[in-house]
mmCIF file with all atom_site columns, C-alpha atoms in Angstrom:
data_model
loop_
_atom_site.group_PDB
_atom_site.id
_atom_site.type_symbol
_atom_site.label_atom_id
_atom_site.label_alt_id
_atom_site.label_comp_id
_atom_site.label_asym_id
_atom_site.label_entity_id
_atom_site.label_seq_id
_atom_site.pdbx_PDB_ins_code
_atom_site.Cartn_x
_atom_site.Cartn_y
_atom_site.Cartn_z
_atom_site.occupancy
_atom_site.B_iso_or_equiv
_atom_site.pdbx_formal_charge
_atom_site.auth_seq_id
_atom_site.auth_comp_id
_atom_site.auth_asym_id
_atom_site.auth_atom_id
_atom_site.pdbx_PDB_model_num
ATOM 1   C CA . MET A 1 1   ? 39.996 -52.053 -34.711 1.00 0.00 ? 7   MET A CA 1
ATOM 2   C CA . ASP A 1 2   ? 37.335 -49.039 -34.134 1.00 0.00 ? 8   ASP A CA 1
ATOM 3   C CA . LEU A 1 3   ? 37.047 -47.148 -30.868 1.00 0.00 ? 9   LEU A CA 1
ATOM 4   C CA . ASP A 1 4   ? 34.204 -48.933 -29.584 1.00 0.00 ? 10  ASP A CA 1
ATOM 5   C CA . GLU A 1 5   ? 36.062 -52.742 -29.819 1.00 0.00 ? 11  GLU A CA 1
ATOM 6   C CA . ALA A 1 6   ? 38.842 -50.984 -28.283 1.00 0.00 ? 12  ALA A CA 1
ATOM 7   C CA . ARG A 1 7   ? 37.139 -49.730 -25.245 1.00 0.00 ? 13  ARG A CA 1
ATOM 8   C CA . THR A 1 8   ? 35.383 -53.012 -24.820 1.00 0.00 ? 14  THR A CA 1
ATOM 9   C CA . ARG A 1 9   ? 38.694 -54.839 -24.833 1.00 0.00 ? 15  ARG A CA 1
ATOM 10  C CA . ILE A 1 10  ? 40.365 -52.287 -22.655 1.00 0.00 ? 16  ILE A CA 1
ATOM 11  C CA . LEU A 1 11  ? 37.574 -52.412 -19.853 1.00 0.00 ? 17  LEU A CA 1
ATOM 12  C CA . ASP A 1 12  ? 37.440 -56.326 -20.394 1.00 0.00 ? 18  ASP A CA 1
ATOM 13  C CA . ALA A 1 13  ? 41.263 -56.101 -19.326 1.00 0.00 ? 19  ALA A CA 1
ATOM 14  C CA . ALA A 1 14  ? 40.509 -53.739 -16.634 1.00 0.00 ? 20  ALA A CA 1
ATOM 15  C CA . GLU A 1 15  ? 37.868 -55.552 -15.028 1.00 0.00 ? 21  GLU A CA 1
ATOM 16  C CA . LYS A 1 16  ? 39.843 -58.628 -14.585 1.00 0.00 ? 22  LYS A CA 1
ATOM 17  C CA . LEU A 1 17  ? 43.335 -57.126 -13.643 1.00 0.00 ? 23  LEU A CA 1
ATOM 18  C CA . PHE A 1 18  ? 41.943 -54.557 -11.408 1.00 0.00 ? 24  PHE A CA 1
ATOM 19  C CA . TYR A 1 19  ? 39.466 -56.899 -9.592  1.00 0.00 ? 25  TYR A CA 1
ATOM 20  C CA . ASP A 1 20  ? 42.083 -59.777 -9.350  1.00 0.00 ? 26  ASP A CA 1
ATOM 21  C CA . ARG A 1 21  ? 44.841 -57.564 -8.076  1.00 0.00 ? 27  ARG A CA 1
ATOM 22  C CA . GLY A 1 22  ? 43.676 -54.108 -6.836  1.00 0.00 ? 28  GLY A CA 1
ATOM 23  C CA . ILE A 1 23  ? 43.858 -50.853 -9.096  1.00 0.00 ? 29  ILE A CA 1
ATOM 24  C CA . GLN A 1 24  ? 47.015 -49.208 -7.980  1.00 0.00 ? 30  GLN A CA 1
ATOM 25  C CA . SER A 1 25  ? 49.126 -52.198 -8.600  1.00 0.00 ? 31  SER A CA 1
ATOM 26  C CA . VAL A 1 26  ? 48.219 -52.171 -12.299 1.00 0.00 ? 32  VAL A CA 1
ATOM 27  C CA . GLY A 1 27  ? 49.797 -50.035 -14.864 1.00 0.00 ? 33  GLY A CA 1
ATOM 28  C CA . MET A 1 28  ? 48.506 -48.436 -18.084 1.00 0.00 ? 34  MET A CA 1
ATOM 29  C CA . ASP A 1 29  ? 51.146 -50.323 -19.849 1.00 0.00 ? 35  ASP A CA 1
ATOM 30  C CA . GLU A 1 30  ? 50.023 -53.494 -18.504 1.00 0.00 ? 36  GLU A CA 1
ATOM 31  C CA . LEU A 1 31  ? 46.607 -53.220 -19.528 1.00 0.00 ? 37  LEU A CA 1
ATOM 32  C CA . ARG A 1 32  ? 47.561 -52.246 -23.052 1.00 0.00 ? 38  ARG A CA 1
ATOM 33  C CA . THR A 1 33  ? 49.407 -55.116 -23.526 1.00 0.00 ? 39  THR A CA 1
ATOM 34  C CA . ALA A 1 34  ? 46.355 -57.448 -21.741 1.00 0.00 ? 40  ALA A CA 1
ATOM 35  C CA . ALA A 1 35  ? 43.943 -55.850 -24.134 1.00 0.00 ? 41  ALA A CA 1
ATOM 36  C CA . GLY A 1 36  ? 46.017 -56.194 -27.289 1.00 0.00 ? 42  GLY A CA 1
ATOM 37  C CA . VAL A 1 37  ? 45.668 -52.460 -28.051 1.00 0.00 ? 43  VAL A CA 1
ATOM 38  C CA . SER A 1 38  ? 48.341 -49.662 -28.693 1.00 0.00 ? 44  SER A CA 1
ATOM 39  C CA . LEU A 1 39  ? 49.056 -47.116 -25.870 1.00 0.00 ? 45  LEU A CA 1
ATOM 40  C CA . LYS A 1 40  ? 48.033 -44.301 -28.262 1.00 0.00 ? 46  LYS A CA 1
ATOM 41  C CA . ARG A 1 41  ? 44.572 -46.209 -28.709 1.00 0.00 ? 47  ARG A CA 1
ATOM 42  C CA . LEU A 1 42  ? 44.368 -46.872 -25.151 1.00 0.00 ? 48  LEU A CA 1
ATOM 43  C CA . TYR A 1 43  ? 44.854 -43.239 -24.394 1.00 0.00 ? 49  TYR A CA 1
ATOM 44  C CA . GLN A 1 44  ? 42.312 -42.248 -27.216 1.00 0.00 ? 50  GLN A CA 1
ATOM 45  C CA . CYS A 1 45  ? 39.724 -44.246 -25.336 1.00 0.00 ? 51  CYS A CA 1
ATOM 46  C CA . PHE A 1 46  ? 40.568 -43.288 -21.688 1.00 0.00 ? 52  PHE A CA 1
ATOM 47  C CA . PRO A 1 47  ? 42.840 -40.078 -21.424 1.00 0.00 ? 53  PRO A CA 1
ATOM 48  C CA . ALA A 1 48  ? 43.538 -40.929 -18.077 1.00 0.00 ? 54  ALA A CA 1
ATOM 49  C CA . LYS A 1 49  ? 43.855 -43.880 -15.583 1.00 0.00 ? 55  LYS A CA 1
ATOM 50  C CA . GLN A 1 50  ? 41.010 -42.253 -13.557 1.00 0.00 ? 56  GLN A CA 1
ATOM 51  C CA . ASP A 1 51  ? 38.680 -42.121 -16.391 1.00 0.00 ? 57  ASP A CA 1
ATOM 52  C CA . LEU A 1 52  ? 39.211 -45.869 -16.801 1.00 0.00 ? 58  LEU A CA 1
ATOM 53  C CA . VAL A 1 53  ? 38.768 -46.793 -13.205 1.00 0.00 ? 59  VAL A CA 1
ATOM 54  C CA . GLU A 1 54  ? 35.290 -44.983 -13.273 1.00 0.00 ? 60  GLU A CA 1
ATOM 55  C CA . ALA A 1 55  ? 34.109 -46.544 -16.472 1.00 0.00 ? 61  ALA A CA 1
ATOM 56  C CA . TYR A 1 56  ? 35.175 -50.160 -15.148 1.00 0.00 ? 62  TYR A CA 1
ATOM 57  C CA . LEU A 1 57  ? 33.305 -49.250 -11.735 1.00 0.00 ? 63  LEU A CA 1
ATOM 58  C CA . ARG A 1 58  ? 30.187 -48.196 -13.661 1.00 0.00 ? 64  ARG A CA 1
ATOM 59  C CA . ARG A 1 59  ? 30.273 -51.160 -15.977 1.00 0.00 ? 65  ARG A CA 1
ATOM 60  C CA . ARG A 1 60  ? 30.549 -53.534 -13.176 1.00 0.00 ? 66  ARG A CA 1
ATOM 61  C CA . ASP A 1 61  ? 27.847 -51.944 -11.188 1.00 0.00 ? 67  ASP A CA 1
ATOM 62  C CA . THR A 1 62  ? 25.563 -52.539 -14.200 1.00 0.00 ? 68  THR A CA 1
ATOM 63  C CA . ARG A 1 63  ? 26.552 -56.165 -14.734 1.00 0.00 ? 69  ARG A CA 1
ATOM 64  C CA . TRP A 1 64  ? 26.613 -57.199 -11.188 1.00 0.00 ? 70  TRP A CA 1
ATOM 65  C CA . ARG A 1 65  ? 23.172 -55.859 -10.394 1.00 0.00 ? 71  ARG A CA 1
ATOM 66  C CA . ALA A 1 66  ? 21.824 -57.273 -13.489 1.00 0.00 ? 72  ALA A CA 1
ATOM 67  C CA . ALA A 1 67  ? 23.077 -60.719 -12.660 1.00 0.00 ? 73  ALA A CA 1
ATOM 68  C CA . LEU A 1 68  ? 21.668 -60.458 -9.293  1.00 0.00 ? 74  LEU A CA 1
ATOM 69  C CA . ALA A 1 69  ? 18.162 -59.358 -10.673 1.00 0.00 ? 75  ALA A CA 1
ATOM 70  C CA . GLU A 1 70  ? 18.284 -62.059 -13.231 1.00 0.00 ? 76  GLU A CA 1
ATOM 71  C CA . TYR A 1 71  ? 18.773 -64.799 -10.578 1.00 0.00 ? 77  TYR A CA 1
ATOM 72  C CA . VAL A 1 72  ? 16.246 -63.565 -8.191  1.00 0.00 ? 78  VAL A CA 1
ATOM 73  C CA . ASP A 1 73  ? 13.626 -63.055 -10.924 1.00 0.00 ? 79  ASP A CA 1
ATOM 74  C CA . ALA A 1 74  ? 14.695 -66.824 -12.539 1.00 0.00 ? 80  ALA A CA 1
ATOM 75  C CA . HIS A 1 75  ? 14.277 -68.546 -8.954  1.00 0.00 ? 81  HIS A CA 1
ATOM 76  C CA . ALA A 1 76  ? 11.024 -66.824 -7.889  1.00 0.00 ? 82  ALA A CA 1
ATOM 77  C CA . ASP A 1 77  ? 8.773  -69.689 -8.497  1.00 0.00 ? 83  ASP A CA 1
ATOM 78  C CA . VAL A 1 78  ? 11.076 -71.867 -6.431  1.00 0.00 ? 84  VAL A CA 1
ATOM 79  C CA . TYR A 1 79  ? 9.405  -70.335 -3.213  1.00 0.00 ? 85  TYR A CA 1
ATOM 80  C CA . ALA A 1 80  ? 5.969  -71.267 -2.025  1.00 0.00 ? 86  ALA A CA 1
ATOM 81  C CA . ASP A 1 81  ? 5.053  -67.988 -1.057  1.00 0.00 ? 87  ASP A CA 1
ATOM 82  C CA . GLY A 1 82  ? 6.234  -66.097 -3.945  1.00 0.00 ? 88  GLY A CA 1
ATOM 83  C CA . PRO A 1 83  ? 7.283  -62.197 -3.005  1.00 0.00 ? 89  PRO A CA 1
ATOM 84  C CA . ALA A 1 84  ? 7.353  -63.110 0.466   1.00 0.00 ? 90  ALA A CA 1
ATOM 85  C CA . ALA A 1 85  ? 10.895 -65.092 0.249   1.00 0.00 ? 91  ALA A CA 1
ATOM 86  C CA . ARG A 1 86  ? 12.261 -63.190 -2.667  1.00 0.00 ? 92  ARG A CA 1
ATOM 87  C CA . PRO A 1 87  ? 14.564 -61.185 -0.552  1.00 0.00 ? 93  PRO A CA 1
ATOM 88  C CA . LEU A 1 88  ? 16.228 -64.462 0.649   1.00 0.00 ? 94  LEU A CA 1
ATOM 89  C CA . ALA A 1 89  ? 16.897 -65.313 -3.276  1.00 0.00 ? 95  ALA A CA 1
ATOM 90  C CA . VAL A 1 90  ? 19.521 -62.373 -2.875  1.00 0.00 ? 96  VAL A CA 1
ATOM 91  C CA . PHE A 1 91  ? 21.714 -64.618 -0.417  1.00 0.00 ? 97  PHE A CA 1
ATOM 92  C CA . ASP A 1 92  ? 21.457 -67.606 -2.522  1.00 0.00 ? 98  ASP A CA 1
ATOM 93  C CA . TRP A 1 93  ? 22.797 -65.894 -5.531  1.00 0.00 ? 99  TRP A CA 1
ATOM 94  C CA . LEU A 1 94  ? 25.828 -64.330 -2.919  1.00 0.00 ? 100 LEU A CA 1
ATOM 95  C CA . TYR A 1 95  ? 26.499 -67.910 -2.253  1.00 0.00 ? 101 TYR A CA 1
ATOM 96  C CA . ARG A 1 96  ? 26.786 -68.898 -5.842  1.00 0.00 ? 102 ARG A CA 1
ATOM 97  C CA . TRP A 1 97  ? 29.037 -65.826 -6.499  1.00 0.00 ? 103 TRP A CA 1
ATOM 98  C CA . PHE A 1 98  ? 31.201 -66.474 -3.374  1.00 0.00 ? 104 PHE A CA 1
ATOM 99  C CA . SER A 1 99  ? 31.767 -70.228 -4.456  1.00 0.00 ? 105 SER A CA 1
ATOM 100 C CA . GLY A 1 100 ? 33.501 -69.128 -7.659  1.00 0.00 ? 106 GLY A CA 1
ATOM 101 C CA . SER A 1 101 ? 37.230 -69.015 -8.022  1.00 0.00 ? 107 SER A CA 1
ATOM 102 C CA . GLY A 1 102 ? 37.418 -65.613 -9.054  1.00 0.00 ? 108 GLY A CA 1
ATOM 103 C CA . PHE A 1 103 ? 35.617 -64.223 -5.950  1.00 0.00 ? 109 PHE A CA 1
ATOM 104 C CA . ARG A 1 104 ? 37.760 -61.447 -4.605  1.00 0.00 ? 110 ARG A CA 1
ATOM 105 C CA . GLY A 1 105 ? 35.011 -59.376 -2.466  1.00 0.00 ? 111 GLY A CA 1
ATOM 106 C CA . CYS A 1 106 ? 33.361 -56.286 -3.553  1.00 0.00 ? 112 CYS A CA 1
ATOM 107 C CA . ALA A 1 107 ? 34.978 -54.191 -6.279  1.00 0.00 ? 113 ALA A CA 1
ATOM 108 C CA . PHE A 1 108 ? 33.472 -50.965 -5.038  1.00 0.00 ? 114 PHE A CA 1
ATOM 109 C CA . ILE A 1 109 ? 34.558 -51.668 -1.235  1.00 0.00 ? 115 ILE A CA 1
ATOM 110 C CA . ASN A 1 110 ? 37.802 -52.656 -2.600  1.00 0.00 ? 116 ASN A CA 1
ATOM 111 C CA . ALA A 1 111 ? 38.297 -49.542 -4.730  1.00 0.00 ? 117 ALA A CA 1
ATOM 112 C CA . PHE A 1 112 ? 36.925 -47.195 -2.140  1.00 0.00 ? 118 PHE A CA 1
ATOM 113 C CA . GLY A 1 113 ? 39.705 -48.791 0.120   1.00 0.00 ? 119 GLY A CA 1
ATOM 114 C CA . GLU A 1 114 ? 42.439 -48.039 -2.391  1.00 0.00 ? 120 GLU A CA 1
ATOM 115 C CA . LEU A 1 115 ? 41.419 -44.812 -3.765  1.00 0.00 ? 121 LEU A CA 1
ATOM 116 C CA . GLY A 1 116 ? 38.213 -43.222 -1.774  1.00 0.00 ? 122 GLY A CA 1
ATOM 117 C CA . ALA A 1 117 ? 40.246 -40.944 0.386   1.00 0.00 ? 123 ALA A CA 1
ATOM 118 C CA . THR A 1 118 ? 41.949 -39.332 -3.152  1.00 0.00 ? 124 THR A CA 1
ATOM 119 C CA . SER A 1 119 ? 39.421 -39.908 -5.831  1.00 0.00 ? 125 SER A CA 1
ATOM 120 C CA . ASP A 1 120 ? 35.962 -38.207 -5.714  1.00 0.00 ? 126 ASP A CA 1
ATOM 121 C CA . GLY A 1 121 ? 34.804 -40.229 -8.752  1.00 0.00 ? 127 GLY A CA 1
ATOM 122 C CA . VAL A 1 122 ? 35.685 -43.381 -7.340  1.00 0.00 ? 128 VAL A CA 1
ATOM 123 C CA . SER A 1 123 ? 33.953 -42.685 -3.804  1.00 0.00 ? 129 SER A CA 1
ATOM 124 C CA . ARG A 1 124 ? 30.852 -41.660 -6.064  1.00 0.00 ? 130 ARG A CA 1
ATOM 125 C CA . ALA A 1 125 ? 30.904 -44.898 -8.061  1.00 0.00 ? 131 ALA A CA 1
ATOM 126 C CA . ALA A 1 126 ? 30.712 -46.925 -4.716  1.00 0.00 ? 132 ALA A CA 1
ATOM 127 C CA . ARG A 1 127 ? 28.072 -44.680 -3.031  1.00 0.00 ? 133 ARG A CA 1
ATOM 128 C CA . GLU A 1 128 ? 26.036 -44.862 -6.115  1.00 0.00 ? 134 GLU A CA 1
ATOM 129 C CA . HIS A 1 129 ? 26.529 -48.735 -6.339  1.00 0.00 ? 135 HIS A CA 1
ATOM 130 C CA . LYS A 1 130 ? 25.474 -49.046 -2.738  1.00 0.00 ? 136 LYS A CA 1
ATOM 131 C CA . GLY A 1 131 ? 22.529 -46.962 -3.231  1.00 0.00 ? 137 GLY A CA 1
ATOM 132 C CA . ALA A 1 132 ? 21.267 -48.709 -6.298  1.00 0.00 ? 138 ALA A CA 1
ATOM 133 C CA . LEU A 1 133 ? 21.756 -51.904 -4.387  1.00 0.00 ? 139 LEU A CA 1
ATOM 134 C CA . LEU A 1 134 ? 19.527 -50.416 -1.334  1.00 0.00 ? 140 LEU A CA 1
ATOM 135 C CA . SER A 1 135 ? 16.657 -49.164 -3.697  1.00 0.00 ? 141 SER A CA 1
ATOM 136 C CA . TYR A 1 136 ? 16.401 -52.969 -5.166  1.00 0.00 ? 142 TYR A CA 1
ATOM 137 C CA . LEU A 1 137 ? 16.403 -54.338 -1.802  1.00 0.00 ? 143 LEU A CA 1
ATOM 138 C CA . THR A 1 138 ? 13.681 -51.704 -0.882  1.00 0.00 ? 144 THR A CA 1
ATOM 139 C CA . GLU A 1 139 ? 11.616 -52.870 -3.890  1.00 0.00 ? 145 GLU A CA 1
ATOM 140 C CA . LEU A 1 140 ? 12.080 -56.364 -3.000  1.00 0.00 ? 146 LEU A CA 1
ATOM 141 C CA . ALA A 1 141 ? 10.861 -55.326 0.808   1.00 0.00 ? 147 ALA A CA 1
ATOM 142 C CA . ARG A 1 142 ? 8.059  -53.624 -0.492  1.00 0.00 ? 148 ARG A CA 1
ATOM 143 C CA . GLY A 1 143 ? 6.935  -56.580 -2.737  1.00 0.00 ? 149 GLY A CA 1
ATOM 144 C CA . VAL A 1 144 ? 6.617  -58.665 0.283   1.00 0.00 ? 150 VAL A CA 1
ATOM 145 C CA . PRO A 1 145 ? 5.202  -56.372 1.999   1.00 0.00 ? 151 PRO A CA 1
ATOM 146 C CA . VAL A 1 146 ? 6.657  -55.502 5.136   1.00 0.00 ? 152 VAL A CA 1
ATOM 147 C CA . PRO A 1 147 ? 5.915  -52.578 7.387   1.00 0.00 ? 153 PRO A CA 1
ATOM 148 C CA . GLN A 1 148 ? 8.474  -50.159 7.152   1.00 0.00 ? 154 GLN A CA 1
ATOM 149 C CA . PRO A 1 149 ? 10.262 -51.560 3.599   1.00 0.00 ? 155 PRO A CA 1
ATOM 150 C CA . GLU A 1 150 ? 13.039 -48.810 3.861   1.00 0.00 ? 156 GLU A CA 1
ATOM 151 C CA . ALA A 1 151 ? 14.281 -49.922 7.181   1.00 0.00 ? 157 ALA A CA 1
ATOM 152 C CA . VAL A 1 152 ? 14.200 -53.754 6.686   1.00 0.00 ? 158 VAL A CA 1
ATOM 153 C CA . ALA A 1 153 ? 16.150 -53.126 3.247   1.00 0.00 ? 159 ALA A CA 1
ATOM 154 C CA . GLY A 1 154 ? 18.674 -51.214 5.196   1.00 0.00 ? 160 GLY A CA 1
ATOM 155 C CA . GLN A 1 155 ? 19.198 -54.041 7.491   1.00 0.00 ? 161 GLN A CA 1
ATOM 156 C CA . LEU A 1 156 ? 19.368 -56.454 4.526   1.00 0.00 ? 162 LEU A CA 1
ATOM 157 C CA . ALA A 1 157 ? 21.942 -54.246 2.862   1.00 0.00 ? 163 ALA A CA 1
ATOM 158 C CA . LEU A 1 158 ? 24.158 -54.471 6.003   1.00 0.00 ? 164 LEU A CA 1
ATOM 159 C CA . LEU A 1 159 ? 23.642 -58.456 5.772   1.00 0.00 ? 165 LEU A CA 1
ATOM 160 C CA . VAL A 1 160 ? 24.774 -58.385 2.205   1.00 0.00 ? 166 VAL A CA 1
ATOM 161 C CA . ASP A 1 161 ? 27.783 -56.333 2.651   1.00 0.00 ? 167 ASP A CA 1
ATOM 162 C CA . GLY A 1 162 ? 28.909 -58.296 5.616   1.00 0.00 ? 168 GLY A CA 1
ATOM 163 C CA . ALA A 1 163 ? 28.594 -61.292 3.714   1.00 0.00 ? 169 ALA A CA 1
ATOM 164 C CA . ILE A 1 164 ? 30.613 -60.386 0.717   1.00 0.00 ? 170 ILE A CA 1
ATOM 165 C CA . THR A 1 165 ? 33.590 -59.018 3.162   1.00 0.00 ? 171 THR A CA 1
ATOM 166 C CA . THR A 1 166 ? 33.384 -61.938 5.485   1.00 0.00 ? 172 THR A CA 1
ATOM 167 C CA . ALA A 1 167 ? 33.651 -64.336 2.585   1.00 0.00 ? 173 ALA A CA 1
ATOM 168 C CA . ALA A 1 168 ? 36.451 -62.275 1.029   1.00 0.00 ? 174 ALA A CA 1
ATOM 169 C CA . ILE A 1 169 ? 38.454 -62.710 4.318   1.00 0.00 ? 175 ILE A CA 1
ATOM 170 C CA . THR A 1 170 ? 37.601 -65.902 4.996   1.00 0.00 ? 176 THR A CA 1
ATOM 171 C CA . ARG A 1 171 ? 37.342 -67.765 1.754   1.00 0.00 ? 177 ARG A CA 1
ATOM 172 C CA . ASP A 1 172 ? 34.319 -69.117 3.248   1.00 0.00 ? 178 ASP A CA 1
ATOM 173 C CA . PRO A 1 173 ? 31.139 -68.946 1.047   1.00 0.00 ? 179 PRO A CA 1
ATOM 174 C CA . ASP A 1 174 ? 28.803 -70.244 3.934   1.00 0.00 ? 180 ASP A CA 1
ATOM 175 C CA . ALA A 1 175 ? 29.018 -66.540 4.987   1.00 0.00 ? 181 ALA A CA 1
ATOM 176 C CA . ALA A 1 176 ? 26.167 -66.326 2.728   1.00 0.00 ? 182 ALA A CA 1
ATOM 177 C CA . ARG A 1 177 ? 23.972 -68.874 4.161   1.00 0.00 ? 183 ARG A CA 1
ATOM 178 C CA . ARG A 1 178 ? 24.459 -67.501 7.963   1.00 0.00 ? 184 ARG A CA 1
ATOM 179 C CA . ALA A 1 179 ? 23.494 -64.153 6.252   1.00 0.00 ? 185 ALA A CA 1
ATOM 180 C CA . ARG A 1 180 ? 20.241 -65.745 4.922   1.00 0.00 ? 186 ARG A CA 1
ATOM 181 C CA . ALA A 1 181 ? 19.422 -67.296 8.124   1.00 0.00 ? 187 ALA A CA 1
ATOM 182 C CA . ALA A 1 182 ? 19.787 -63.763 9.605   1.00 0.00 ? 188 ALA A CA 1
ATOM 183 C CA . ALA A 1 183 ? 17.793 -62.220 6.865   1.00 0.00 ? 189 ALA A CA 1
ATOM 184 C CA . GLU A 1 184 ? 15.145 -64.988 7.557   1.00 0.00 ? 190 GLU A CA 1
ATOM 185 C CA . THR A 1 185 ? 15.046 -63.871 11.020  1.00 0.00 ? 191 THR A CA 1
ATOM 186 C CA . LEU A 1 186 ? 14.583 -60.405 10.167  1.00 0.00 ? 192 LEU A CA 1
ATOM 187 C CA . LEU A 1 187 ? 11.742 -60.784 7.992   1.00 0.00 ? 193 LEU A CA 1
ATOM 188 C CA . ARG A 1 188 ? 9.976  -63.079 10.264  1.00 0.00 ? 194 ARG A CA 1
ATOM 189 C CA . ALA A 1 189 ? 10.293 -60.558 12.925  1.00 0.00 ? 195 ALA A CA 1
ATOM 190 C CA . ALA A 1 190 ? 8.959  -58.103 10.652  1.00 0.00 ? 196 ALA A CA 1
ATOM 191 C CA . GLY A 1 191 ? 5.857  -60.355 10.172  1.00 0.00 ? 197 GLY A CA 1
ATOM 192 C CA . VAL A 1 192 ? 6.577  -62.527 7.257   1.00 0.00 ? 198 VAL A CA 1
ATOM 193 C CA . GLY A 1 193 ? 6.239  -66.133 7.512   1.00 0.00 ? 199 GLY A CA 1
ATOM 194 C CA . ALA A 1 194 ? 9.398  -67.566 6.279   1.00 0.00 ? 200 ALA A CA 1
ATOM 195 C CA . ALA A 1 195 ? 8.937  -71.185 6.159   1.00 0.00 ? 201 ALA A CA 1
ATOM 196 C CA . ALA A 1 196 ? 8.874  -71.119 2.286   1.00 0.00 ? 202 ALA A CA 1
ATOM 197 C CA . GLY A 1 197 ? 12.456 -69.601 2.610   1.00 0.00 ? 203 GLY A CA 1
ATOM 198 C CA . ALA A 1 198 ? 13.498 -72.492 4.520   1.00 0.00 ? 204 ALA A CA 1
ATOM 199 C CA . ARG A 1 199 ? 12.246 -74.954 1.782   1.00 0.00 ? 205 ARG A CA 1
ATOM 200 C CA . ALA A 1 200 ? 13.872 -72.831 -0.812  1.00 0.00 ? 206 ALA A CA 1
ATOM 201 C CA . SER A 1 201 ? 17.022 -72.939 1.062   1.00 0.00 ? 207 SER A CA 1
ATOM 202 C CA . ALA A 1 202 ? 17.281 -76.664 1.063   1.00 0.00 ? 208 ALA A CA 1
ATOM 203 C CA . SER A 1 203 ? 16.542 -76.799 -2.441  1.00 0.00 ? 209 SER A CA 1
ATOM 204 C CA . THR A 1 204 ? 19.276 -74.433 -3.590  1.00 0.00 ? 210 THR A CA 1
ATOM 205 C CA . ARG A 1 205 ? 22.035 -76.280 -1.248  1.00 0.00 ? 211 ARG A CA 1
ATOM 206 C CA . GLY A 1 206 ? 22.228 -79.045 -4.006  1.00 0.00 ? 212 GLY A CA 1
ATOM 207 C CA . SER A 1 207 ? 22.677 -76.645 -6.917  1.00 0.00 ? 213 SER A CA 1
ATOM 208 C CA . SER A 1 208 ? 26.147 -76.226 -8.314  1.00 0.00 ? 214 SER A CA 1
ATOM 209 C CA . PRO A 1 209 ? 27.972 -72.937 -7.656  1.00 0.00 ? 215 PRO A CA 1
ATOM 210 C CA . ARG A 1 210 ? 28.457 -70.304 -9.993  1.00 0.00 ? 216 ARG A CA 1
ATOM 211 C CA . GLY A 1 211 ? 31.657 -68.330 -10.391 1.00 0.00 ? 217 GLY A CA 1
#
């Protein structure tokens, strides 16, 4: 097994264990066993647990945002007004994510809650993830377009984080639909006709949830 394969296996194990159970409850020996690598190889790839935690968060950020953007792009033509309702597709994707059996909330909020006070690396990874999400939402808002897209995107980001946290605590995926309704009201107040968004919401409610 070369270093690249070992690194991938370790990150796969870390993503499952850290996200399911929390970072501090998982030791390096358990990670080694789950990944099927020797302890020596584990430390060759990640000299300290902190290095592994930061790598896990960076990879999760990339994968999470790519999955979101892929869904929004793939479902753009569901909406009659095109880009005017694209921000609403974000909340449809959240609903599918929340409905999966493996949903445990936001990995970055969880990690920050555990280690943010003592780890600059975790704090930085969490801030950069939230910043990248805000940039993506700003891009969607500019495409609508709306006046003051940065302000609208900031409000959408609060709705996204609120929905994720609420769904994690209550185990109710409908938090995404309530946040979607609030986002639709926000866009309408910003001068965007949201009738197409309502039609799209009805069309996606029959979709099978994705974990």
